Tab-separated table of C-alpha atoms in Angstrom:
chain	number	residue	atom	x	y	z
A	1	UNK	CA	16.245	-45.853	-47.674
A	2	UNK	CA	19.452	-47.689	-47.181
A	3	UNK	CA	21.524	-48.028	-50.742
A	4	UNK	CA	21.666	-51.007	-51.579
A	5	UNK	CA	17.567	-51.036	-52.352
A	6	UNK	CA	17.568	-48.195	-54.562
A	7	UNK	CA	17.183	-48.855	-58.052
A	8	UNK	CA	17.682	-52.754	-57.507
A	9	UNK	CA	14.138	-53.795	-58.704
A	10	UNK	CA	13.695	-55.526	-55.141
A	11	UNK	CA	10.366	-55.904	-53.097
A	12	UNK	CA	10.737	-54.156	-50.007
A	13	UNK	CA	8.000	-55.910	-47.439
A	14	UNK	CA	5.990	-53.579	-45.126
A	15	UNK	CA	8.261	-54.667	-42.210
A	16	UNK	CA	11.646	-53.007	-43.565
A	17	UNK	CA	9.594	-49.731	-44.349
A	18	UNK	CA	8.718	-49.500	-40.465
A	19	UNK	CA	12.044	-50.259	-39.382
A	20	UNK	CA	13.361	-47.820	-41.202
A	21	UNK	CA	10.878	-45.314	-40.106
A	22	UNK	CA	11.853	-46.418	-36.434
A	23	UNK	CA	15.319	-45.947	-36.967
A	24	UNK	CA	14.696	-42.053	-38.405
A	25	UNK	CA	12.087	-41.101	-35.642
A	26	UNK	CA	13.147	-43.095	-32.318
A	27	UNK	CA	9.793	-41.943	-30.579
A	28	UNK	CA	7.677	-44.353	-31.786
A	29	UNK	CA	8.302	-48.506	-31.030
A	30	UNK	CA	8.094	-50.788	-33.819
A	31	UNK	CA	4.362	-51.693	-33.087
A	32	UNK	CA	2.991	-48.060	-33.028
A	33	UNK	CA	4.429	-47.384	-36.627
A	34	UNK	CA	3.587	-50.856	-38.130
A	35	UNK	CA	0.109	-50.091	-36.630
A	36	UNK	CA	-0.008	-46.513	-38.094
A	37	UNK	CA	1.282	-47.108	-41.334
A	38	UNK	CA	-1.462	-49.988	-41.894
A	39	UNK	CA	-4.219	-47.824	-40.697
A	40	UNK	CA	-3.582	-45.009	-43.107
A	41	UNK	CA	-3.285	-47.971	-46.012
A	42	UNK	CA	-6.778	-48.957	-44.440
A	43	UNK	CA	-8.250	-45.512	-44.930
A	44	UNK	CA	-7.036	-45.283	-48.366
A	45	UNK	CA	-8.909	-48.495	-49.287
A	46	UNK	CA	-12.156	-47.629	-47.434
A	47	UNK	CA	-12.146	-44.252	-49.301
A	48	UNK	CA	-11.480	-45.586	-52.602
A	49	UNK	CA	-13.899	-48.411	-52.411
A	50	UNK	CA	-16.847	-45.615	-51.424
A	51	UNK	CA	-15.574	-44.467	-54.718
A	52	UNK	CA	-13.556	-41.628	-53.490
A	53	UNK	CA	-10.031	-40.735	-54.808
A	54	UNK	CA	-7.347	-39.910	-52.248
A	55	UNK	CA	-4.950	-37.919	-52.963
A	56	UNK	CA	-1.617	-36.956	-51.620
A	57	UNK	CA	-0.634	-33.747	-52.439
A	58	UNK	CA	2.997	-33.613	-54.467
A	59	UNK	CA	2.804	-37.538	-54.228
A	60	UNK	CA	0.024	-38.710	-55.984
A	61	UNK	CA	-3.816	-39.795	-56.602
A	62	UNK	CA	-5.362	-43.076	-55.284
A	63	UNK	CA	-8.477	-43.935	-57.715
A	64	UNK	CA	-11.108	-46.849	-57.494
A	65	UNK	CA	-10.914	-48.935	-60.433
A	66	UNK	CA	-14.064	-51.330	-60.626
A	67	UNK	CA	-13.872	-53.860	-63.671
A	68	UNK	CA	-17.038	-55.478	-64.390
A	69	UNK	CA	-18.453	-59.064	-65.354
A	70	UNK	CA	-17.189	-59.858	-68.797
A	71	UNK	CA	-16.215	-62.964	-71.055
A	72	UNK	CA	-13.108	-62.713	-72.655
A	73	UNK	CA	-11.345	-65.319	-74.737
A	74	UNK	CA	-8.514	-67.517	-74.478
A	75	UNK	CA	-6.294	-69.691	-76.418
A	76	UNK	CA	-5.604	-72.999	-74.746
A	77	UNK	CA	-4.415	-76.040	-77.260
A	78	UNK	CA	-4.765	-73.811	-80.036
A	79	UNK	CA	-8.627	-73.455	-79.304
A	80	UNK	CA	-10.332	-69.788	-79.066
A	81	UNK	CA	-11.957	-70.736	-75.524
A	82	UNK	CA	-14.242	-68.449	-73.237
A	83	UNK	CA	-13.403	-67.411	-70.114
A	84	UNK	CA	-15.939	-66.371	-67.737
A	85	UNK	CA	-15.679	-63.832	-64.708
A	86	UNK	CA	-18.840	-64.114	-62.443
A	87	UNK	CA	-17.963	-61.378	-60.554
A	88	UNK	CA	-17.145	-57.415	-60.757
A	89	UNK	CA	-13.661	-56.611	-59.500
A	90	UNK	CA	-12.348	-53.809	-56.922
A	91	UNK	CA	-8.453	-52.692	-57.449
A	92	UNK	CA	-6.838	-49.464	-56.575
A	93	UNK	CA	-5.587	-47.493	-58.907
A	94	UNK	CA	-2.078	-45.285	-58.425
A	95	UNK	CA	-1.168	-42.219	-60.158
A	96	UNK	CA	1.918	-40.125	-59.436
A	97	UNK	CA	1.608	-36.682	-59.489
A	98	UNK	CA	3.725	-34.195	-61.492
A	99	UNK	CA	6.006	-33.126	-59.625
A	100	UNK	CA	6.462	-36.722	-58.137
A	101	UNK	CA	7.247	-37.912	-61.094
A	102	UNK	CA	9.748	-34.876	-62.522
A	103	UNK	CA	11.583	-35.667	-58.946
A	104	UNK	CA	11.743	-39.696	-59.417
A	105	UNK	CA	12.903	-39.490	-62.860
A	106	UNK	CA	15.275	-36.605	-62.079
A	107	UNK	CA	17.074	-39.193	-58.888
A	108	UNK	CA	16.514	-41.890	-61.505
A	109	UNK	CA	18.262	-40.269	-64.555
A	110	UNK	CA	21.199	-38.802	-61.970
A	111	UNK	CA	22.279	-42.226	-61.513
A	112	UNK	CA	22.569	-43.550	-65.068
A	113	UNK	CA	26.255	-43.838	-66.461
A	114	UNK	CA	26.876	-40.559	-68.442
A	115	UNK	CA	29.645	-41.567	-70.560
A	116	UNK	CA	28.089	-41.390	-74.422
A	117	UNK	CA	27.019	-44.556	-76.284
A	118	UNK	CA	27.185	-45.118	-79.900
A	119	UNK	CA	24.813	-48.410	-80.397
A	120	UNK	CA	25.113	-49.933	-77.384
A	121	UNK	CA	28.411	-49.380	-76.623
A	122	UNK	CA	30.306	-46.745	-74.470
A	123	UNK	CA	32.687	-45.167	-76.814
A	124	UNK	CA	36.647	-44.314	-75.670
A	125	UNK	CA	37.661	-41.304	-74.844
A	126	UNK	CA	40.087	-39.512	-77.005
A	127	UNK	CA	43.485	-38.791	-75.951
């Protein structure tokens, strides 16, 4: 991951990821790890919507989350107004595992600023 992404809050589109991943293994062309990378996205899907969880070991845990018809309610002009959804909904639902997420917050909390604050402010250094 080139430096200037990490920790920046950017999107990264699908297209960077494979050139990067073309870059680190030369052996495959552009087209053969664009295609790879969205058929193992596919399979994730597929499995979750059959209502299977995938999970990656040391990575995480993909999980079908169905959300069914409901009316909720909704302020518009002041007014308590109904809001109908006619249909169930599919999403997939992400979970990182532990050790994922000891080693992201680990990389994340190396690269905070370690000087000590007193509220809010970094505080001098004595002479």
């Amino acid at each position: 991951m080139s430096e200037k992404n990490k920790l920046s809050g950017k999107t990264i589109p699908k297209k960077e990821l494979v050139r990067e991943l073309t870059r680190e293994n030369p052996n495959y062309t552009f087209n053969e790890a664009y295609d790879l990378i969205n058929s193992f996205l596919e399979r994730i899907a597929e499995h979750c919507y059959q209502g299977d969880n995938v999970s990656l070991r040391n990575f995480g845990t993909f999980s079908p989350l169905f959300t069914r018809k409901k009316t909720s309610m909704m302020y518009l002009n002041n007014r308590k107004t109904p809001i109908n959804r006619n249909q169930d909904f599919f999403t997939i639902h992400f979970k990182f595992s532990k050790t994922a997420r000891r080693q992201f917050t680990y990389q994340i909390s190396t690269k905070k600023d370690t000087t000590k604050k007193k509220h809010g402010r970094k505080l001098k250094k004595d002479k």
